[in-house]
Short mmCIF file of C-alpha atoms in Angstrom, two decimals:
data_model
loop_
_atom_site.label_atom_id
_atom_site.label_comp_id
_atom_site.label_asym_id
_atom_site.label_seq_id
_atom_site.Cartn_x
_atom_site.Cartn_y
_atom_site.Cartn_z
CA UNK A 1 0.00 0.00 0.00
CA UNK A 2 1.31 3.44 -0.94
CA UNK A 3 1.78 5.64 2.12
CA UNK A 4 0.56 9.21 2.39
CA UNK A 5 4.01 10.65 1.83
CA UNK A 6 4.81 8.60 -1.28
CA UNK A 7 3.99 11.69 -3.33
CA UNK A 8 7.09 13.35 -1.92
CA UNK A 9 9.37 10.48 -2.96
CA UNK A 10 9.13 11.57 -6.58
CA UNK A 11 10.05 15.16 -5.76
CA UNK A 12 13.00 14.68 -3.40
CA UNK A 13 15.45 16.21 -5.85
CA UNK A 14 13.08 18.70 -7.46
CA UNK A 15 12.34 22.33 -6.72
CA UNK A 16 9.56 24.10 -4.87
CA UNK A 17 8.53 24.66 -1.27
CA UNK A 18 6.91 22.26 1.15
CA UNK A 19 4.91 23.74 4.02
CA UNK A 20 4.77 22.26 7.50
CA UNK A 21 1.74 23.47 9.46
CA UNK A 22 1.55 22.52 13.15
CA UNK A 23 -1.17 23.60 15.54
CA UNK A 24 1.44 25.23 17.77
CA UNK A 25 5.13 24.98 18.61
CA UNK A 26 4.77 23.57 22.10
CA UNK A 27 6.86 20.62 23.24
CA UNK A 28 4.52 17.74 22.49
CA UNK A 29 4.38 14.25 21.06
CA UNK A 30 2.45 15.52 18.04
CA UNK A 31 5.18 18.00 17.17
CA UNK A 32 7.82 15.33 17.71
CA UNK A 33 6.14 13.21 15.05
CA UNK A 34 6.26 16.17 12.66
CA UNK A 35 9.91 16.74 13.55
CA UNK A 36 10.68 13.08 12.85
CA UNK A 37 9.10 13.36 9.40
CA UNK A 38 11.26 16.36 8.52
CA UNK A 39 14.37 14.75 10.03
CA UNK A 40 13.81 11.73 7.77
CA UNK A 41 14.82 13.87 4.75
CA UNK A 42 11.55 13.25 2.95
CA UNK A 43 12.28 16.39 0.92
CA UNK A 44 15.63 18.05 0.23
CA UNK A 45 14.29 21.33 -1.07
CA UNK A 46 12.91 24.36 0.73
CA UNK A 47 10.78 23.57 3.79
CA UNK A 48 8.85 26.34 5.55
CA UNK A 49 7.04 25.89 8.85
CA UNK A 50 4.03 28.17 9.35
CA UNK A 51 2.51 28.63 12.79
CA UNK A 52 0.28 31.35 14.28
CA UNK A 53 2.49 31.69 17.38
CA UNK A 54 6.03 30.86 18.45
CA UNK A 55 7.03 28.22 20.95
CA UNK A 56 9.93 26.22 22.40
CA UNK A 57 9.87 23.61 19.63
CA UNK A 58 10.76 26.13 16.91
CA UNK A 59 14.57 25.82 17.36
CA UNK A 60 14.36 22.04 16.87
CA UNK A 61 12.95 22.58 13.38
CA UNK A 62 15.44 25.35 12.63
CA UNK A 63 18.27 22.97 13.46
CA UNK A 64 17.06 20.85 10.54
CA UNK A 65 17.24 23.83 8.19
CA UNK A 66 13.52 24.58 8.27
CA UNK A 67 12.51 28.21 7.87
CA UNK A 68 10.04 29.11 10.65
CA UNK A 69 7.42 31.74 9.82
CA UNK A 70 5.16 33.02 12.61
CA UNK A 71 1.91 34.52 11.37
CA UNK A 72 -0.97 33.91 9.01
CA UNK A 73 -0.84 31.20 6.38
CA UNK A 74 -2.48 33.55 3.86
CA UNK A 75 0.44 35.98 4.17
CA UNK A 76 2.99 33.21 3.68
CA UNK A 77 1.21 31.98 0.55
CA UNK A 78 1.35 35.51 -0.87
CA UNK A 79 5.10 35.66 -0.27
CA UNK A 80 5.96 32.12 -1.36
CA UNK A 81 4.48 31.25 -4.74
CA UNK A 82 6.02 27.82 -5.36
CA UNK A 83 4.34 25.78 -2.60
CA UNK A 84 3.70 22.30 -3.95
CA UNK A 85 2.82 20.21 -0.90
CA UNK A 86 1.98 20.64 2.79
CA UNK A 87 1.84 18.59 5.95
CA UNK A 88 -0.74 19.62 8.55
CA UNK A 89 -0.59 18.28 12.09
CA UNK A 90 -3.45 17.52 14.55
CA UNK A 91 -7.19 17.94 14.12
CA UNK A 92 -6.83 21.58 15.16
CA UNK A 93 -5.42 22.43 11.72
CA UNK A 94 -8.61 21.43 9.88
CA UNK A 95 -9.14 25.03 8.72
CA UNK A 96 -5.60 25.03 7.28
CA UNK A 97 -6.38 21.86 5.33
CA UNK A 98 -9.47 23.54 3.88
CA UNK A 99 -7.56 26.68 2.91
CA UNK A 100 -4.78 24.73 1.21
CA UNK A 101 -7.26 22.52 -0.62
CA UNK A 102 -9.11 25.60 -1.88
CA UNK A 103 -5.78 26.89 -3.24
CA UNK A 104 -5.12 23.59 -5.02
CA UNK A 105 -2.22 22.62 -2.74
CA UNK A 106 -2.27 18.90 -1.83
CA UNK A 107 -1.59 18.11 1.78
CA UNK A 108 -1.21 15.24 4.22
CA UNK A 109 -3.11 15.76 7.48
CA UNK A 110 -1.81 13.79 10.47
CA UNK A 111 -4.45 13.11 13.12
CA UNK A 112 -3.47 12.24 16.68
CA UNK A 113 -6.76 12.73 18.51
CA UNK A 114 -9.45 10.16 19.19
CA UNK A 115 -12.65 12.20 19.11
CA UNK A 116 -16.06 10.83 18.22
CA UNK A 117 -18.47 13.02 16.24
CA UNK A 118 -20.21 13.92 19.49
CA UNK A 119 -16.93 14.85 21.15
CA UNK A 120 -15.63 17.11 18.35
CA UNK A 121 -17.80 20.17 19.13
CA UNK A 122 -17.25 19.64 22.86
CA UNK A 123 -13.46 19.44 22.55
CA UNK A 124 -13.30 22.38 20.14
CA UNK A 125 -15.44 24.41 22.53
CA UNK A 126 -12.99 23.77 25.35
CA UNK A 127 -10.21 25.27 23.26
CA UNK A 128 -12.23 28.33 22.20
CA UNK A 129 -10.65 28.31 18.74
CA UNK A 130 -12.87 30.38 16.47
CA UNK A 131 -11.23 28.92 13.36
CA UNK A 132 -12.77 25.53 14.03
CA UNK A 133 -16.21 23.98 14.13
CA UNK A 134 -17.46 20.44 13.65
CA UNK A 135 -18.32 21.47 10.06
CA UNK A 136 -14.74 22.67 9.49
CA UNK A 137 -13.43 19.24 10.52
CA UNK A 138 -16.02 17.44 8.40
CA UNK A 139 -15.09 19.44 5.28
CA UNK A 140 -11.38 18.80 5.87
CA UNK A 141 -11.97 15.06 6.14
CA UNK A 142 -13.69 15.15 2.76
CA UNK A 143 -11.26 17.35 0.84
CA UNK A 144 -7.83 16.44 2.24
CA UNK A 145 -5.63 14.61 -0.26
CA UNK A 146 -4.28 12.22 2.41
CA UNK A 147 -5.64 12.06 5.95
CA UNK A 148 -3.19 10.05 8.05
CA UNK A 149 -4.49 7.98 10.95
CA UNK A 150 -2.24 6.23 13.43
CA UNK A 151 -4.23 2.99 13.41
CA UNK A 152 -7.06 1.35 11.49
CA UNK A 153 -9.61 1.94 14.24
CA UNK A 154 -8.91 5.67 14.22
CA UNK A 155 -9.36 5.78 10.46
CA UNK A 156 -12.71 4.01 10.80
CA UNK A 157 -13.73 6.51 13.48
CA UNK A 158 -13.13 9.56 11.27
CA UNK A 159 -13.95 8.02 7.88
CA UNK A 160 -11.86 10.35 5.68
CA UNK A 161 -12.44 10.34 1.93
CA UNK A 162 -8.74 9.77 1.26
CA UNK A 163 -7.28 7.96 4.26
CA UNK A 164 -3.95 6.33 5.02
CA UNK A 165 -2.82 4.41 8.10
CA UNK A 166 0.73 4.84 9.35
CA UNK A 167 1.42 3.07 12.63
CA UNK A 168 3.34 4.94 15.29
CA UNK A 169 2.80 2.43 18.08
CA UNK A 170 1.22 -1.03 18.41
CA UNK A 171 -0.18 -2.45 15.15
CA UNK A 172 -3.85 -3.38 14.94
CA UNK A 173 -4.68 -6.78 16.39
CA UNK A 174 -7.66 -9.11 16.46
CA UNK A 175 -9.66 -8.10 19.59
CA UNK A 176 -10.91 -11.68 20.01
CA UNK A 177 -7.40 -12.67 21.07
CA UNK A 178 -7.41 -10.00 23.78
CA UNK A 179 -10.77 -10.11 25.65
CA UNK A 180 -10.10 -6.89 27.58
CA UNK A 181 -9.88 -4.95 24.33
CA UNK A 182 -13.50 -5.79 23.53
CA UNK A 183 -14.64 -3.48 26.33
CA UNK A 184 -12.49 -0.56 25.14
CA UNK A 185 -14.31 2.24 23.31
CA UNK A 186 -12.92 5.36 21.62
CA UNK A 187 -14.23 7.38 24.55
CA UNK A 188 -12.38 5.35 27.16
CA UNK A 189 -9.22 5.46 25.08
CA UNK A 190 -9.44 9.24 24.89
CA UNK A 191 -9.93 9.63 28.63
CA UNK A 192 -7.12 7.25 29.46
CA UNK A 193 -4.61 9.04 27.27
CA UNK A 194 -2.39 11.59 29.06
CA UNK A 195 -2.14 14.99 27.32
CA UNK A 196 0.69 15.12 24.80
CA UNK A 197 1.07 11.35 24.65
CA UNK A 198 -0.91 10.85 21.44
CA UNK A 199 2.17 10.37 19.29
CA UNK A 200 3.75 7.88 21.65
CA UNK A 201 0.87 5.48 21.64
CA UNK A 202 -2.04 4.33 19.59
CA UNK A 203 -3.03 0.74 19.78
CA UNK A 204 -6.09 -0.61 17.99
#
């Protein structure tokens, strides 16, 4: 199966800019996953990270030669006209996915959260982010070129139009071989997960 980042394999030695769009630049497991992707030399051209606010993780990307831009994505797109691909990180960048898709820029969207449809408006409300609504997330799931889930169960939960599964923890297993797993629901998994640990785990 072709992974979500296979598109970049054909452009490793070509020209153009790749955008990296995290939710924030806090020290977190989600940002570590994004850092690992960049550190893997998936693209040897110009990489620009765009984030609405600075944070302690910014220097880690700069050490890899990534240009860090703090501000609005719209302003960056006006200044950089050769963007050919983007990687968005966490469900909180759904509005970024929609903007890029409207501009004809393909992107991979890496999801770390485990939110049911009922939980999405509740969790977004807690964060008071006016860029996001349940409808914003729904539109992003439909239009994103490659929505990356960290396990098959998570992909089934969100049901993206163009989905890929890239394991970052335990691979999916047959629940019948592990009776305790049969009682686990997405809700209980979400509650049991410590903040910032999403990238370090994700079983079935």
